[in-house]
Coordinates of C-alpha atoms in Angstrom, one line a residue:
M1 CA 0.0 0.0 0.0
G2 CA 1.7 3.2 -1.1
G3 CA 0.8 6.9 -0.7
R4 CA -0.5 8.9 -3.6
C5 CA 2.6 10.5 -4.9
I6 CA 2.9 13.7 -7.0
G7 CA 6.1 13.9 -8.9
C8 CA 8.1 11.2 -7.2
V9 CA 11.1 10.4 -9.4
R10 CA 11.0 6.7 -8.5
H11 CA 7.3 6.5 -9.3
R12 CA 7.2 8.2 -12.7
G13 CA 4.7 6.4 -15.0
F14 CA 1.9 4.6 -13.3
G15 CA 2.5 5.2 -9.6
S16 CA 2.0 2.0 -7.7
G17 CA 1.7 0.0 -11.0
R18 CA -1.4 -1.8 -9.8
R19 CA -4.1 -1.7 -12.4
G20 CA -6.6 -2.7 -9.7
D21 CA -6.3 0.8 -8.2
S22 CA -9.0 2.2 -10.5
Q23 CA -12.2 3.2 -8.7
P24 CA -15.3 1.2 -9.3
R25 CA -18.3 3.0 -10.8
G26 CA -21.2 4.3 -8.9
R27 CA -21.4 5.1 -5.2
A28 CA -18.0 3.5 -4.4
A29 CA -16.3 5.7 -6.9
R30 CA -17.5 8.8 -5.2
N31 CA -16.9 7.6 -1.7
P32 CA -14.0 5.2 -1.7
G33 CA -13.0 3.3 1.4
P34 CA -9.8 4.0 3.3
R35 CA -6.8 3.2 1.1
S36 CA -3.8 4.7 -0.4
A37 CA -2.4 4.6 -3.9
S38 CA 0.3 6.3 -5.9
V39 CA 0.1 8.6 -8.8
A40 CA 2.9 10.3 -10.6
R41 CA 3.4 11.8 -14.0
G42 CA 1.5 10.0 -16.7
R43 CA -2.0 8.4 -16.8
W44 CA -3.6 7.3 -13.6
P45 CA -4.2 3.5 -13.6
G46 CA -7.6 2.6 -14.8
R47 CA -8.6 6.1 -15.8
A48 CA -11.4 6.1 -18.3
R49 CA -11.8 8.8 -20.9
G50 CA -13.9 11.8 -19.8
R51 CA -14.3 12.2 -16.1
S52 CA -11.6 10.5 -14.1
A53 CA -12.8 7.8 -11.7
S54 CA -10.9 9.7 -9.0
Q55 CA -12.8 12.9 -9.6
P56 CA -16.1 13.5 -7.9
A57 CA -19.3 13.0 -9.8
A58 CA -21.0 16.2 -11.0
P59 CA -23.5 17.6 -8.5
R60 CA -27.1 16.8 -9.2
G61 CA -29.2 19.5 -11.0
R62 CA -32.4 19.8 -12.9
G63 CA -32.3 18.8 -16.5
T64 CA -29.5 17.7 -18.6
R65 CA -27.2 19.4 -21.0
G66 CA -25.5 17.3 -23.8
G67 CA -26.3 14.1 -22.0
R68 CA -24.9 15.3 -18.7
R69 CA -26.6 16.7 -15.7
A70 CA -26.7 20.5 -15.7
L71 CA -25.8 22.5 -12.6
R72 CA -28.2 24.8 -11.0
P73 CA -27.2 28.4 -11.1
P74 CA -25.9 29.1 -7.5
R75 CA -27.3 31.7 -5.3
A76 CA -25.3 34.9 -5.5
A77 CA -24.7 35.0 -1.7
T78 CA -22.9 31.7 -1.6
G79 CA -19.8 32.9 -3.5
R80 CA -19.9 29.7 -5.5
R81 CA -18.9 29.5 -9.1
R82 CA -21.0 27.8 -11.7
A83 CA -18.6 25.2 -13.1
P84 CA -18.1 21.5 -13.4
P85 CA -15.9 19.8 -10.7
G86 CA -12.2 19.5 -11.3
G87 CA -11.6 22.6 -13.5
G88 CA -13.0 23.6 -16.8
A89 CA -14.6 27.0 -17.1
A90 CA -13.8 28.0 -13.5
A91 CA -10.1 27.3 -14.0
A92 CA -10.1 29.5 -17.1
V93 CA -11.7 32.5 -15.4
S94 CA -10.2 32.2 -11.9
R95 CA -8.0 35.2 -11.1
F96 CA -6.3 33.0 -8.4
R97 CA -5.3 30.5 -11.1
E98 CA -4.0 33.3 -13.4
E99 CA -1.9 34.7 -10.6
I100 CA -0.5 31.3 -9.9
A101 CA 0.7 31.1 -13.5
E102 CA 2.3 34.6 -13.2
Q103 CA 4.8 33.3 -10.6
V104 CA 7.4 32.4 -13.3
H105 CA 7.6 36.0 -14.5
V106 CA 7.5 37.4 -10.9
A107 CA 10.5 35.2 -10.0
Q108 CA 12.4 36.4 -13.0
R109 CA 11.6 40.0 -12.3
L110 CA 12.5 39.7 -8.6
L111 CA 15.8 38.1 -9.4
Q112 CA 16.6 40.9 -11.8
L113 CA 15.3 43.9 -9.8
G114 CA 15.7 42.7 -6.3
A115 CA 19.4 42.0 -6.4
A116 CA 20.5 45.5 -5.5
A117 CA 18.1 45.8 -2.5
A118 CA 19.2 42.4 -1.2
S119 CA 22.9 43.3 -1.6
S120 CA 22.3 46.5 0.5
I121 CA 20.6 44.6 3.2
G122 CA 23.4 42.0 3.2
E123 CA 26.1 44.7 3.5
R124 CA 24.3 46.3 6.5
V125 CA 24.0 43.0 8.3
R126 CA 27.7 42.2 7.7
A127 CA 28.8 45.7 8.7
A128 CA 27.3 45.5 12.1
P129 CA 26.9 41.8 13.0
Q130 CA 23.5 41.1 14.3
R131 CA 22.6 38.8 17.3
G132 CA 19.8 37.4 15.2
F133 CA 16.6 38.2 13.4
V134 CA 13.1 39.0 14.6
I135 CA 10.4 38.7 11.9
A136 CA 6.9 40.2 12.2
A137 CA 4.2 38.9 9.8
R138 CA 0.6 37.6 9.6
G139 CA -1.2 35.1 7.5
S140 CA 0.8 33.7 4.5
S141 CA 3.6 36.2 5.3
D142 CA 3.9 34.5 8.7
N143 CA 4.5 31.2 6.9
A144 CA 7.2 33.0 4.9
A145 CA 8.7 34.0 8.3
L146 CA 8.7 30.4 9.4
Y147 CA 10.6 29.6 6.2
A148 CA 13.2 32.2 7.1
K149 CA 13.6 30.6 10.5
Y150 CA 15.1 27.5 8.8
L151 CA 16.7 29.4 5.9
F152 CA 18.7 31.9 8.0
G153 CA 19.3 29.2 10.6
V154 CA 20.9 26.7 8.2
R155 CA 22.5 29.0 5.6
N156 CA 23.5 31.9 7.9
Q157 CA 23.6 30.1 11.3
A158 CA 21.5 32.8 12.7
L159 CA 18.9 32.7 15.5
V160 CA 15.5 33.7 14.2
A161 CA 12.5 34.6 16.4
L162 CA 8.9 35.2 15.2
A163 CA 7.5 38.3 16.8
A164 CA 4.4 38.4 19.0
P165 CA 2.9 41.7 17.8
S166 CA 0.4 42.0 20.6
L167 CA 3.4 42.7 22.9
F168 CA 3.9 45.9 20.9
T169 CA 0.2 46.8 20.6
H170 CA -2.3 45.5 23.2
Y171 CA 0.2 44.9 26.0
A172 CA 2.5 47.8 25.2
R173 CA 5.5 45.9 26.6
P174 CA 7.9 45.4 23.6
P175 CA 11.0 43.3 24.2
R176 CA 14.5 44.8 23.9
L177 CA 15.5 44.5 20.3
N178 CA 19.0 46.0 20.4
G179 CA 21.5 44.2 18.2
L180 CA 18.7 42.4 16.3
C181 CA 17.7 42.8 12.7
V182 CA 13.9 43.2 12.6
I183 CA 12.1 42.3 9.4
G184 CA 8.4 43.0 8.6
I185 CA 6.7 41.0 5.9
S186 CA 3.4 42.1 4.5
Q187 CA 2.2 42.0 0.9
S188 CA 0.0 45.1 1.5
G189 CA 2.3 46.8 3.9
E190 CA -0.8 48.0 5.9
S191 CA -1.1 45.6 8.8
P192 CA -1.0 47.8 11.9
D193 CA 0.6 45.2 14.2
V194 CA 3.4 44.4 11.8
I195 CA 4.0 48.1 11.3
A196 CA 4.1 48.6 15.1
V197 CA 6.8 46.0 15.5
V198 CA 9.0 47.6 12.9
E199 CA 8.4 51.2 14.2
E200 CA 9.4 50.2 17.7
A201 CA 12.5 48.3 16.5
R202 CA 13.6 51.4 14.6
R203 CA 13.0 53.6 17.6
Q204 CA 15.3 51.3 19.6
G205 CA 18.0 51.6 17.0
S206 CA 17.7 48.2 15.4
L207 CA 18.3 47.6 11.7
T208 CA 14.8 47.3 10.2
V209 CA 13.8 45.8 6.8
A210 CA 10.4 45.7 5.1
I211 CA 9.5 43.0 2.5
T212 CA 6.4 44.2 0.8
N213 CA 4.6 44.4 -2.5
E214 CA 3.6 48.0 -2.0
G215 CA 6.6 50.4 -2.0
A216 CA 4.5 53.4 -0.8
S217 CA 2.9 51.5 2.1
K218 CA 3.1 52.4 5.8
L219 CA 5.4 49.4 6.4
A220 CA 7.8 50.6 3.7
H221 CA 7.9 54.0 5.3
A222 CA 8.4 52.6 8.8
A223 CA 11.5 50.5 7.9
E224 CA 15.0 51.7 7.1
L225 CA 15.5 49.3 4.2
V226 CA 12.9 48.0 1.8
M227 CA 12.8 45.0 -0.5
S228 CA 10.0 45.0 -3.0
M229 CA 8.3 41.7 -3.9
E230 CA 8.0 42.9 -7.5
A231 CA 4.8 40.8 -7.8
G232 CA 2.6 43.4 -9.4
P233 CA -1.1 43.7 -8.4
E234 CA -2.5 40.6 -6.7
L235 CA -6.3 40.8 -7.0
S236 CA -7.4 37.4 -5.8
V237 CA -7.9 37.3 -2.0
P238 CA -5.7 34.2 -1.5
A239 CA -2.0 35.0 -1.7
S240 CA -0.1 33.2 -4.4
K241 CA 2.6 35.1 -6.2
T242 CA 3.3 37.4 -3.2
Y243 CA 3.9 34.4 -1.1
T244 CA 6.5 32.8 -3.3
A245 CA 8.0 36.3 -3.9
S246 CA 8.4 36.6 -0.1
L247 CA 10.3 33.3 0.0
L248 CA 12.5 34.3 -2.9
A249 CA 13.2 37.7 -1.4
L250 CA 14.3 36.1 1.9
A251 CA 16.5 33.7 -0.1
L252 CA 18.2 36.6 -1.9
I253 CA 18.8 38.3 1.5
S254 CA 20.3 35.1 2.9
Q255 CA 22.6 34.8 -0.2
A256 CA 23.6 38.5 0.2
I257 CA 24.6 37.9 3.8
N258 CA 26.6 34.8 3.1
P259 CA 27.4 34.6 -0.7
E260 CA 27.8 31.1 -2.2
P261 CA 28.2 30.5 -5.9
A262 CA 26.3 27.2 -5.9
F263 CA 23.3 28.8 -4.1
A264 CA 23.4 31.8 -6.6
A265 CA 23.1 29.4 -9.5
A266 CA 20.2 27.6 -7.8
L267 CA 18.4 30.9 -7.3
A268 CA 18.8 31.7 -11.0
S269 CA 17.0 28.4 -11.8
V270 CA 13.9 29.1 -9.6
P271 CA 11.8 30.4 -12.5
D272 CA 12.3 27.3 -14.5
A273 CA 11.5 25.2 -11.5
I274 CA 8.2 27.0 -11.1
S275 CA 7.5 26.5 -14.8
R276 CA 8.0 22.8 -14.5
T277 CA 5.8 22.7 -11.5
L278 CA 2.9 24.4 -13.3
E279 CA 3.2 21.6 -16.0
R280 CA 2.3 19.1 -13.3
E281 CA -1.2 20.5 -12.6
H282 CA -3.0 17.5 -14.1
D283 CA -1.1 15.1 -11.9
L284 CA -3.0 16.5 -8.9
A285 CA -6.4 15.3 -10.0
P286 CA -6.4 12.0 -8.0
L287 CA -5.7 14.0 -4.8
V288 CA -8.9 16.1 -5.1
L289 CA -11.5 13.5 -4.1
P290 CA -10.0 12.6 -0.7
L291 CA -10.0 16.4 0.1
M292 CA -13.7 16.8 -0.5
G293 CA -14.4 16.1 3.1
P294 CA -14.6 18.6 6.0
R295 CA -11.1 18.2 7.4
A296 CA -7.5 17.3 6.5
V297 CA -4.0 17.2 8.0
V298 CA -0.9 18.6 6.3
L299 CA 2.6 17.5 7.4
G300 CA 6.1 18.7 6.7
R301 CA 9.4 19.2 8.4
G302 CA 12.4 21.5 8.2
F303 CA 12.2 24.0 5.4
N304 CA 8.9 22.6 4.3
F305 CA 7.1 22.9 7.6
S306 CA 6.3 26.4 6.4
T307 CA 5.0 24.9 3.1
A308 CA 2.7 22.5 5.1
E309 CA 1.4 25.5 7.0
E310 CA 0.8 27.4 3.8
I311 CA -1.0 24.6 2.0
A312 CA -3.2 24.1 5.1
L313 CA -4.1 27.8 5.0
K314 CA -4.9 27.7 1.3
L315 CA -7.2 24.7 1.7
S316 CA -8.9 26.4 4.6
E317 CA -9.5 29.8 2.9
T318 CA -10.2 28.6 -0.7
S319 CA -12.1 25.4 -0.1
Y320 CA -13.4 25.7 3.5
V321 CA -11.6 22.5 4.5
L322 CA -10.6 22.5 8.2
A323 CA -7.0 21.8 7.5
R324 CA -4.3 21.7 10.2
A325 CA -0.5 21.6 9.6
W326 CA 2.1 20.1 11.9
S327 CA 5.7 19.3 11.8
V328 CA 5.9 15.5 11.6
A329 CA 8.0 15.6 14.8
D330 CA 5.3 17.5 16.7
F331 CA 2.6 15.4 15.1
E332 CA 4.0 12.2 16.8
H333 CA 4.0 14.0 20.1
G334 CA 0.2 13.8 20.5
P335 CA -1.8 15.0 17.5
I336 CA -1.4 11.6 15.8
A337 CA -4.2 10.5 18.2
I338 CA -6.7 12.2 15.9
V339 CA -5.9 9.8 13.1
E340 CA -8.6 7.5 11.9
A341 CA -9.3 5.5 8.7
G342 CA -10.2 7.7 5.8
L343 CA -8.5 10.9 7.1
P344 CA -6.8 12.7 4.3
V345 CA -3.2 13.5 5.2
V346 CA -1.0 15.6 2.8
I347 CA 2.7 15.0 3.2
V348 CA 5.0 17.7 1.8
D349 CA 8.3 16.0 0.9
A350 CA 11.4 17.7 -0.7
R351 CA 13.4 14.4 -0.5
G352 CA 15.9 16.2 1.7
R353 CA 17.5 15.6 5.1
V354 CA 14.2 14.9 6.8
A355 CA 12.9 12.4 4.3
S356 CA 13.4 9.4 6.7
D357 CA 11.0 11.0 9.2
L358 CA 8.4 11.6 6.6
E359 CA 8.6 8.0 5.4
S360 CA 8.3 6.7 8.9
V361 CA 5.1 8.7 9.7
K362 CA 3.7 7.8 6.2
A363 CA 4.0 4.1 7.0
R364 CA 2.2 4.6 10.3
L365 CA -0.6 6.6 8.6
E366 CA -1.1 4.1 5.8
A367 CA -1.3 1.3 8.4
K368 CA -4.2 3.2 10.1
G369 CA -6.1 3.5 6.8
C370 CA -5.5 7.1 6.1
H371 CA -5.6 8.6 2.6
V372 CA -1.9 9.6 2.3
L373 CA -1.5 12.2 -0.3
H374 CA 2.3 12.6 -1.0
L375 CA 3.5 15.8 -2.6
F376 CA 7.1 15.3 -3.9
D377 CA 9.4 17.9 -5.2
V378 CA 11.1 17.1 -8.5
S379 CA 12.6 20.5 -9.3
G380 CA 16.2 19.6 -8.7
L381 CA 16.6 22.7 -6.5
P382 CA 18.6 22.4 -3.2
E383 CA 16.3 21.7 -0.2
E384 CA 16.6 25.3 0.9
L385 CA 14.7 26.5 -2.2
T386 CA 12.1 23.6 -2.6
P387 CA 9.4 25.5 -0.6
I388 CA 9.0 27.7 -3.6
P389 CA 7.9 25.0 -6.2
L390 CA 6.1 23.0 -3.5
A391 CA 4.1 26.0 -2.5
V392 CA 3.1 26.4 -6.1
L393 CA 2.0 22.8 -6.2
G394 CA -0.1 23.4 -3.1
Q395 CA -1.7 26.4 -4.6
L396 CA -2.7 24.4 -7.7
L397 CA -4.1 21.6 -5.4
A398 CA -6.1 24.1 -3.4
H399 CA -7.5 25.7 -6.6
Q400 CA -8.6 22.3 -7.9
V401 CA -10.3 21.4 -4.6
A402 CA -12.1 24.8 -4.5
V403 CA -13.4 24.4 -8.0
A404 CA -14.5 20.8 -7.3
R405 CA -16.5 22.0 -4.3
G406 CA -18.1 24.7 -6.4
I407 CA -16.4 27.6 -4.5
D408 CA -15.1 30.7 -6.1
P409 CA -11.4 30.7 -5.0
D410 CA -11.0 34.4 -5.8
R411 CA -13.5 35.6 -3.1
P412 CA -13.5 33.3 -0.1
R413 CA -16.2 34.2 2.4
A414 CA -15.5 36.4 5.4
I415 CA -12.0 37.3 4.1
Q416 CA -10.6 40.6 2.8
K417 CA -7.5 41.1 0.8
V418 CA -6.0 43.6 3.2
T419 CA -6.5 42.5 6.8
R420 CA -5.8 44.9 9.6
T421 CA -5.1 43.4 13.0
W422 CA -3.6 44.9 16.1

């Protein structure tokens, strides 16, 4: 019994290789029992022409259209998109999907235009060695900060702490920040609590950096140094290109602090890695059906613990799946007790130094009858940069699940593009 693998090098072709993995027709095809299977590049075993057996059946509606059931026009208040499950028209018109595709060009632009800003930041850090970094962020930007915790820790051997903004706002008891480089990450640059952290750090004399997509924002004005994401307007509520731009900006800063030719070459290949990841979109179709339920678990470790957090966030906000992310190490310290047969568990795997831990927990989950959905990286990038293509893969998966559930991924309910918290 193997996990459903996306992009595993050793499973290219037909995944598990068992032709018996195809879903039976009828009710069982829509609600399979607890099991695992593998899928990689190529055709899914037993897939018939037309709707894949792994895809959910079209929702019932009145009347038929071309021999297929027609969908009822949804109520305007639901925010649901009129589209067949698994893609089709919704995928063509979704702004979220369009912005996912723009990430190749965003990465190219950031590598070209962001080098000077990253170099300036690196020079300042080296000129006055810092005791460490404090990073303030919310939402997807907070997941980027978690990535920096591992990136700066491994590449720069620096201590990284994630700020608790309420210490600066509600409690008005900010910690002493002298000798620390304080970074604020916000795509809009307008989150008051993130701005408050950077303002206080600058007042205390700390080196302050803003990573934002809005160069004229309050955050940009609050910080001494600014690095633009160069992502262009992001209109869909869920962050896509601004998230990966944040990761790439942090990687450029890390490289500027401790230059390394091999890492510089890897950075230059990031746009191609994103492009190859986008080509794998159809490989994700078999993973959609298990995620049609109300909850899911997403696991990662090391650099891709942040990716697990980001994928869980995307599933929650675009598809209304109650998704929770854990480090596999933390997961085995208690949360694994929630596991039961049929629970979908996404494992984010860069095939790096933590691969053995992921394989171990995967075996335990499969033994318990979970739907193990294994996202592999095949970009060829060093482990430090794999969170970028794996985040793109997670965005594509979240988009497919949202469309299959009939939800408009551009406008999730109860969420605004610019969120102001204190």
